Short mmCIF file of C-alpha atoms in Angstrom, two decimals:
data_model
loop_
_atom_site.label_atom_id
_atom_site.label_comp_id
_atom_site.label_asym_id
_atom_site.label_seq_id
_atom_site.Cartn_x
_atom_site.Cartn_y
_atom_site.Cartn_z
CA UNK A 633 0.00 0.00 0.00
CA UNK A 634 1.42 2.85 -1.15
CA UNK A 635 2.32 5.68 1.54
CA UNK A 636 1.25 9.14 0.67
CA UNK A 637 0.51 12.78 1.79
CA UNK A 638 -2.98 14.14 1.57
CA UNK A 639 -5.24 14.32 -1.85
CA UNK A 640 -6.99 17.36 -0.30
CA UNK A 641 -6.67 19.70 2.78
CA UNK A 642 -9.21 21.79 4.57
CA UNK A 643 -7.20 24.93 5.29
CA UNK A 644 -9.84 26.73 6.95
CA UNK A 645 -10.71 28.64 8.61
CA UNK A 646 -10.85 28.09 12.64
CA UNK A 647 -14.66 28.37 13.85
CA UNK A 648 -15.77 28.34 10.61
CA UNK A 649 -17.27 24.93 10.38
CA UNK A 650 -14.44 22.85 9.86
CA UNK A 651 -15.01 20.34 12.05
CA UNK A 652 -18.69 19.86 10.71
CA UNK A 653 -17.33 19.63 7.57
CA UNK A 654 -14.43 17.31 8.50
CA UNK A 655 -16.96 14.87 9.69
CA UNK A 656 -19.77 14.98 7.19
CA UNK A 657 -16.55 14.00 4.33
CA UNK A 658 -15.55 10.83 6.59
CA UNK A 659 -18.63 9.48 5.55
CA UNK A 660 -17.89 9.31 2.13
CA UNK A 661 -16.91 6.06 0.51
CA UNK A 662 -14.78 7.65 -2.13
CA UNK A 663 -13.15 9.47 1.01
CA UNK A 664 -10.46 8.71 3.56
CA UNK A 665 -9.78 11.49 6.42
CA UNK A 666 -6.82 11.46 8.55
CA UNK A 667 -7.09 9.42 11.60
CA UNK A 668 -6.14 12.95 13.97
CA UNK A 669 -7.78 16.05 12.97
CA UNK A 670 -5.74 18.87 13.00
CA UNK A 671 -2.24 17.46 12.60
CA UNK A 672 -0.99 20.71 11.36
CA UNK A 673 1.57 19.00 9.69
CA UNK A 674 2.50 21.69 7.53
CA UNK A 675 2.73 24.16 9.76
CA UNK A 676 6.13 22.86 11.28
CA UNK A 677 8.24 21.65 8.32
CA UNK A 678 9.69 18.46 9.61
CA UNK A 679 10.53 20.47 12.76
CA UNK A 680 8.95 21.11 16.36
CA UNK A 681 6.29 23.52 16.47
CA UNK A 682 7.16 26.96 17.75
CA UNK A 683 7.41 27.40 21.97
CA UNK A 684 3.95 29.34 22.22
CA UNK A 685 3.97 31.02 25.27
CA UNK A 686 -0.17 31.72 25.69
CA UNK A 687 -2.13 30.12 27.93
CA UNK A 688 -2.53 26.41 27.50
CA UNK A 689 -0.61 26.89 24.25
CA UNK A 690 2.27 24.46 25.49
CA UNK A 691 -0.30 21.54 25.46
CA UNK A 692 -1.01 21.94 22.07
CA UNK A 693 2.15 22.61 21.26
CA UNK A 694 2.38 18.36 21.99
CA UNK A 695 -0.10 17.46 20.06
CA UNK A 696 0.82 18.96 16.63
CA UNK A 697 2.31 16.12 14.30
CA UNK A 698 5.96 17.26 13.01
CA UNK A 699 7.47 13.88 12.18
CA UNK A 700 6.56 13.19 8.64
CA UNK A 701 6.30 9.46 9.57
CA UNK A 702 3.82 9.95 12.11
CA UNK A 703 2.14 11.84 9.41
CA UNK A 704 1.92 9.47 6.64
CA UNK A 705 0.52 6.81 9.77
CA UNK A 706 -2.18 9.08 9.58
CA UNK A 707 -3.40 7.42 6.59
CA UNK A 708 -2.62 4.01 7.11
CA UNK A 709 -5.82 1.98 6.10
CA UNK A 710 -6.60 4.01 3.34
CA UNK A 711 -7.60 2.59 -0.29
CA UNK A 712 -5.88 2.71 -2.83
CA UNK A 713 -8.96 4.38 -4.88
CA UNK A 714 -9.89 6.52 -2.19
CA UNK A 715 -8.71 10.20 -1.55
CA UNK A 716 -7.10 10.85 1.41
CA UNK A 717 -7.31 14.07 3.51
CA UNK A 718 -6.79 16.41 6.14
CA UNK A 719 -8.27 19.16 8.35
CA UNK A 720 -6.30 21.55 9.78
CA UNK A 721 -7.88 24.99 9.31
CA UNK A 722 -5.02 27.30 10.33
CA UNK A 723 -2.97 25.81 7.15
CA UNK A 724 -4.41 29.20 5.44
CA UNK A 725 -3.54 31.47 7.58
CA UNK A 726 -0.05 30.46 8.00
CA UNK A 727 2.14 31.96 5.45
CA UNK A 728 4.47 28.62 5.79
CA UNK A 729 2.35 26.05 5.73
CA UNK A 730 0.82 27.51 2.43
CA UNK A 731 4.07 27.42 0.41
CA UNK A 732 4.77 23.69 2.10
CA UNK A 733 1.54 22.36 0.64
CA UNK A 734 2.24 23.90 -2.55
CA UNK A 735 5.80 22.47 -2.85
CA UNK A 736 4.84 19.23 -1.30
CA UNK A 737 1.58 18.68 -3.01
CA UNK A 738 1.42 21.10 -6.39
CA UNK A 739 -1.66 19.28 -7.89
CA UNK A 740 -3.62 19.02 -4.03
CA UNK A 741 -7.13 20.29 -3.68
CA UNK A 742 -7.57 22.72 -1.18
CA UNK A 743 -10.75 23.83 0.52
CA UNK A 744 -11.61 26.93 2.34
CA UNK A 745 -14.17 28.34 3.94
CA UNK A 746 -15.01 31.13 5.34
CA UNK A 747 -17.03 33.24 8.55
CA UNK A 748 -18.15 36.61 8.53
CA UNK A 749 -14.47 38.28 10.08
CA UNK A 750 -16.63 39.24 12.95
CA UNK A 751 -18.36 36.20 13.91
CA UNK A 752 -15.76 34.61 13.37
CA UNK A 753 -13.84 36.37 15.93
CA UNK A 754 -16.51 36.50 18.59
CA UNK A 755 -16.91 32.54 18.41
CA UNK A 756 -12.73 32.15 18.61
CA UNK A 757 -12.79 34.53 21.54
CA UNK A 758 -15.87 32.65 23.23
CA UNK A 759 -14.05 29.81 22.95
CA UNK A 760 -11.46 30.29 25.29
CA UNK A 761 -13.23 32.24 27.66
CA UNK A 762 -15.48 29.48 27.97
CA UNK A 763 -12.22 27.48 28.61
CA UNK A 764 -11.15 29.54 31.01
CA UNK A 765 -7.95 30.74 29.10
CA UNK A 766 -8.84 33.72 27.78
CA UNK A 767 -7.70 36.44 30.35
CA UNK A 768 -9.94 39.57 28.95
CA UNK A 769 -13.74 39.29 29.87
CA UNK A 770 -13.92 41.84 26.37
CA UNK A 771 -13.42 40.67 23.51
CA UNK A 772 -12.71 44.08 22.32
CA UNK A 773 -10.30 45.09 24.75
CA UNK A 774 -8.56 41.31 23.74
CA UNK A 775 -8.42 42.22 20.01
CA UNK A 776 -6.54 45.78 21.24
CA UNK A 777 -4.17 42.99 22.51
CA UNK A 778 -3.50 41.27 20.01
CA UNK A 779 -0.48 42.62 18.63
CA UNK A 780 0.97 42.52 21.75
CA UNK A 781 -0.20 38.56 22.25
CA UNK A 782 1.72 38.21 18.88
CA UNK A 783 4.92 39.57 19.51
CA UNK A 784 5.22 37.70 22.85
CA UNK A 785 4.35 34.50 20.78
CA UNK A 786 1.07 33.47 21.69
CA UNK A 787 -0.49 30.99 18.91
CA UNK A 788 -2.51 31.06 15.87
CA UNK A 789 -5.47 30.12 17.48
CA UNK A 790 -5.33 33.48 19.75
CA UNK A 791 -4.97 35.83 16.74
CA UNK A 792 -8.63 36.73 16.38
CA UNK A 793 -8.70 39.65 14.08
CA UNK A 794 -5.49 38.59 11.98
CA UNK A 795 -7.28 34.92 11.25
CA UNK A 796 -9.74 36.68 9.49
CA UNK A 797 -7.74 38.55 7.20
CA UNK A 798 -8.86 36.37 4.13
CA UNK A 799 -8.30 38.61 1.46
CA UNK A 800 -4.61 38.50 1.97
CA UNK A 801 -4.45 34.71 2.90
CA UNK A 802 -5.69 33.91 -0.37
CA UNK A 803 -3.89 36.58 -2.15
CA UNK A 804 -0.52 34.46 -1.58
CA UNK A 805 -2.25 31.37 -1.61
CA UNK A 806 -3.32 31.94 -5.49
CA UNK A 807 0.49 32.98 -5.68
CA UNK A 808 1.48 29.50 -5.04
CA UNK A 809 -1.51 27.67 -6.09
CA UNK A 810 -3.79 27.42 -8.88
CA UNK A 811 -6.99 28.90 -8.60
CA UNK A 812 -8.61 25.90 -9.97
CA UNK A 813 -7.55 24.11 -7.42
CA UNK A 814 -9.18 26.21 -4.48
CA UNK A 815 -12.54 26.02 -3.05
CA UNK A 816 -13.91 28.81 -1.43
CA UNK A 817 -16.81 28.59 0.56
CA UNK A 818 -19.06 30.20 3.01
CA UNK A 819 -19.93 28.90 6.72
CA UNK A 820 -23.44 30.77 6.17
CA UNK A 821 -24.09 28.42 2.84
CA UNK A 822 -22.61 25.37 4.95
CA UNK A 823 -25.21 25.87 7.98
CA UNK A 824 -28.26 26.70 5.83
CA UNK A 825 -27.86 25.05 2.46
CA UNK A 826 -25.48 21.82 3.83
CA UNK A 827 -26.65 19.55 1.04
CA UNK A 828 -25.81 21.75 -1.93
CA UNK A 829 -22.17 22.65 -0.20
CA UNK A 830 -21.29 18.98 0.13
CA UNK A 831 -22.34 18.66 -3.27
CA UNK A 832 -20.20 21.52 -4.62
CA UNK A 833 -17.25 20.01 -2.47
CA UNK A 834 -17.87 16.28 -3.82
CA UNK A 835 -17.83 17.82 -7.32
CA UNK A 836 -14.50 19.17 -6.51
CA UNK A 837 -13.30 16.33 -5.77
CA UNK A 838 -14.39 14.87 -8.42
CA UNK A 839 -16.06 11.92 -6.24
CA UNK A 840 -20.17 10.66 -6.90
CA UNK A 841 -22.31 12.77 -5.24
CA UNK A 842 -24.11 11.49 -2.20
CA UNK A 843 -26.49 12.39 0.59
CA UNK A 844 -25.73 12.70 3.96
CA UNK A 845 -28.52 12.69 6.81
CA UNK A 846 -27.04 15.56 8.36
CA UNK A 847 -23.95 18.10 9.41
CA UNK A 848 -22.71 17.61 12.88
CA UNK A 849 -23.61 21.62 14.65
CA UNK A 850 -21.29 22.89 16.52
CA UNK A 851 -20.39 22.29 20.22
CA UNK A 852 -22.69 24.56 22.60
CA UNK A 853 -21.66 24.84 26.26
CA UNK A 854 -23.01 27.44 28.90
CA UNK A 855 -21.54 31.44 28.43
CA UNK A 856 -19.34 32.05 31.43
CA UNK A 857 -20.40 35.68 32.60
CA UNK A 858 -17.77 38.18 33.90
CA UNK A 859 -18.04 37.59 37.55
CA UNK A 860 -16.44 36.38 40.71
CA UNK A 861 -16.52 32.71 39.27
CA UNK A 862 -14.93 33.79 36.00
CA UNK A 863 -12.56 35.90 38.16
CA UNK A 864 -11.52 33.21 40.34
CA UNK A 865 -11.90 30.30 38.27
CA UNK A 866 -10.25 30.91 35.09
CA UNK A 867 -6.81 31.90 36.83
CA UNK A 868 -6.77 29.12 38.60
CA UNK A 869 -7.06 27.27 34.93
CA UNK A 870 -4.57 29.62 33.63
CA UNK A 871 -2.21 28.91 36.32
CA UNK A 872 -2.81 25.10 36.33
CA UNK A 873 -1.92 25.53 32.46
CA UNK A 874 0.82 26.88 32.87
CA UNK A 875 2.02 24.32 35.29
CA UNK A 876 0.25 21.38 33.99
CA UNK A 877 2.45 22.21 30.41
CA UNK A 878 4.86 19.38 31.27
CA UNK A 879 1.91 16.68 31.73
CA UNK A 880 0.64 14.72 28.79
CA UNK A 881 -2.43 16.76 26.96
CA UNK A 882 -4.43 13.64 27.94
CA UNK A 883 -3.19 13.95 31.67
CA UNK A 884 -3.84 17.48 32.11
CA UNK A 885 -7.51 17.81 29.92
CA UNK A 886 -8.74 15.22 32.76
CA UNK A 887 -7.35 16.78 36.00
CA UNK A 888 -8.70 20.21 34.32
CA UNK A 889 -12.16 19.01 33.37
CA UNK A 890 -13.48 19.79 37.24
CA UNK A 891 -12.32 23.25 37.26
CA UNK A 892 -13.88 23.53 33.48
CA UNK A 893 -17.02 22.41 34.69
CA UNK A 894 -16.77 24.59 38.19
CA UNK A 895 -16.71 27.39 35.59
CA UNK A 896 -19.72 26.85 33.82
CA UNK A 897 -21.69 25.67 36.50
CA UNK A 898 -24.74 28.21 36.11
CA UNK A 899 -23.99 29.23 32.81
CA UNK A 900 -26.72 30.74 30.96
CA UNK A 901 -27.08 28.71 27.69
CA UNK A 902 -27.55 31.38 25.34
CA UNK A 903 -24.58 33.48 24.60
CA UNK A 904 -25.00 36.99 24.35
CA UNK A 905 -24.97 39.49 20.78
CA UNK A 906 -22.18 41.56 19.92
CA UNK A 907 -22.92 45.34 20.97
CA UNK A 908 -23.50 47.47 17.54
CA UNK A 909 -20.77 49.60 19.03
CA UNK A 910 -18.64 46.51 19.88
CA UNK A 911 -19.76 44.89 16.32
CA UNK A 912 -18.50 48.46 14.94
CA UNK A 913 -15.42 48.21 16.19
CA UNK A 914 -14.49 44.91 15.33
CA UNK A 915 -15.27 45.60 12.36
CA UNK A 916 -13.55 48.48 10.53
CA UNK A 917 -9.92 46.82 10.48
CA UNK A 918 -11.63 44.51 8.15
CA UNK A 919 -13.40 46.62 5.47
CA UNK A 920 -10.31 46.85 3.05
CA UNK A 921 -9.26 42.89 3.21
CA UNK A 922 -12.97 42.08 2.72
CA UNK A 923 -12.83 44.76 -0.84
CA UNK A 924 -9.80 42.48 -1.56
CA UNK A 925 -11.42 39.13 -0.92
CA UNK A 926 -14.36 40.46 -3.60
CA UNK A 927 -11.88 41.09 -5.83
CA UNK A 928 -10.06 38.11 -5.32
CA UNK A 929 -13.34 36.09 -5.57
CA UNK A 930 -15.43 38.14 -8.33
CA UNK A 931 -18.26 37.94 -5.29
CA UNK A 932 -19.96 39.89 -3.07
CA UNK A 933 -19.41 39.44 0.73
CA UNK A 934 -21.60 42.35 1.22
CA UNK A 935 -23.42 40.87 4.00
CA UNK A 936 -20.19 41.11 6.30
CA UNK A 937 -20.50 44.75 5.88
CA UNK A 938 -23.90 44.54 8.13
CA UNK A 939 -23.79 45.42 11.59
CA UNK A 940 -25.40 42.30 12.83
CA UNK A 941 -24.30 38.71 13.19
CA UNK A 942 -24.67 35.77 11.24
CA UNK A 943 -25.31 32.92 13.97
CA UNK A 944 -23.79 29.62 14.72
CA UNK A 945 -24.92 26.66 13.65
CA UNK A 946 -27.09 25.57 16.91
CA UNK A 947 -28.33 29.29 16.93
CA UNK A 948 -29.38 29.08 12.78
CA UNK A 949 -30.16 25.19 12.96
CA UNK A 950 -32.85 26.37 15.96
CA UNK A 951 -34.21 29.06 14.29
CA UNK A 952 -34.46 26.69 10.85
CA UNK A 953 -36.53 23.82 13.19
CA UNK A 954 -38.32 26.80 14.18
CA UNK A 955 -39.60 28.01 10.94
CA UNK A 956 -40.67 24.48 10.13
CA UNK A 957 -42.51 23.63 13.14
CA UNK A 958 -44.50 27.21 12.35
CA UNK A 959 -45.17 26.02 8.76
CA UNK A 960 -46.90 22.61 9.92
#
């Protein structure tokens, strides 16, 4: 059996329905995903990943995949006819891992798609509050960060406004790859029209076209309000992070579960809007990447001009059961 790197990648982007997509593909016949989601592979060049120094980053620092053998044992059991691939959505966002794919894999598929800048944002910052990681109860005041997060060499994953700089992602991306081989899509599409988006990525593929019963939606767990068990809570977690660093990720995601769960006890389970003024904000350092991203495309991403959000998928899956339940 021969031994070979991915067919395909999805390169992103992070909370943009990845993982939903990731698992509706392993369903596929015609289709064999990597074993590990998220190998970032790519992103290390037959080296160890970069020392990130934000919280918890150390722990994932262990789990990245570096050693191209390790990689390739990703696909063990694999067809021969079937395609193999891989999820790992910060691939297009990192200027590095985009030229490895290219050199590694010229004639790979690559498929990207992409969240409202905002949303996108709001649901990577929610994230790791909910986790108890993020330090800044604002996600406004974390953004002003950001630069600063950067140059002390926090990861990807904490890079909210720069992940959503797609305009200039695939700018060098079509420098390295052919357009023809790029898929862009849109997370609003993926939650609302799921069947027609698989279909446009099977027919990328160039695999049969097939129906499947249903997207995964995302992973809802209670909002963690600004308060005295945020306050005390998540340093705790941010301390025990940093300590816990030299435990295996296994290890240390079980002794932290407890304090995880102390900090959501009580959580509401609706998360709360962006502000207009907040939404504002967020969204101005965008404006010019999403004029290039039109002009990159040929299409309009007019909608992310709007000073309202776009939903999740448990928020727009709700509202779609909704709808039908009315119509009955």
């Amino acid at each position: 059996m021969s031994r070979r790197p991915p067919d395909f990648f999805l390169v992103g982007a992070p909370k943009a329905g990845t993982s939903a997509l990731h698992a509706a593909l392993t369903l596929h016949p015609q289709l064999f995903l990597s074993r590990v989601k998220e190998p970032k592979y790519y992103m290390c060049g037959d080296s160890p990943p970069p020392a990130y120094k934000g919280p918890g980053d150390a722990h994932s620092n262990q789990e990245w995949i570096w050693q191209r053998e390790r990689y390739l044992d990703l696909f063990d059991g694999a067809g021969e006819d079937q395609l193999r691939g891989e999820s790992t959505p910060f691939y297009l966002y990192n200027r590095d891992a985009r030229r490895r794919i290219a050199a590694d894999r010229p004639d790979a598929k690559l498929i990207a798609v992409l969240r409202d800048p905002v949303d996108r944002a709001y649901s990577n910052w929610m994230h790791l509050w909910m986790d108890g990681l993020e330090p800044r109860a604002d996600i406004v005041e974390a953004v002003r960060k950001e630069p600063e997060r950067i140059d002390n060499g926090w990861a990807p994953f904490w890079h909210y406004q720069s992940m959503g700089m797609y305009g200039r992602q695939l700018q060098d991306l079509y420098d390295h790859v052919p357009r023809e081989q790029v898929l862009v899509l849109r997370y609003r599409e993926l939650v609302d029209e799921p069947d027609r988006v698989l279909n446009r990525v099977f027919d990328f593929l160039g695999v049969q076209t097939q129906e499947i019963a249903q997207i995964p939606s995302d992973n809802s767990r209670p909002f963690v309000k600004d308060g005295v068990r945020a306050r005390t809570v998540g340093p705790v977690i941010r301390a025990g992070a940093a300590v816990g660093q030299f435990l295996p990720p296994k290890v240390w995601r079980t002794v932290s579960k407890p304090l995880i769960n102390q900090l959501h006890k009580g959580g509401e389970t609706g998360r709360p809007r962006l502000t207009p003024e907040q939404r504002t904000l967020l969204l101005q350092p965008h404006l010019e990447d999403i004029a290039l991203l039109e002009e990159l495309t040929g299409e309009s991403f007019a909608q992310w001009r709007e000073y309202r959000d776009g939903g999740s998928f448990s928020s727009r899956q709700a509202a779609g059961r909704s709808k039908a339940s009315a119509g009955q």
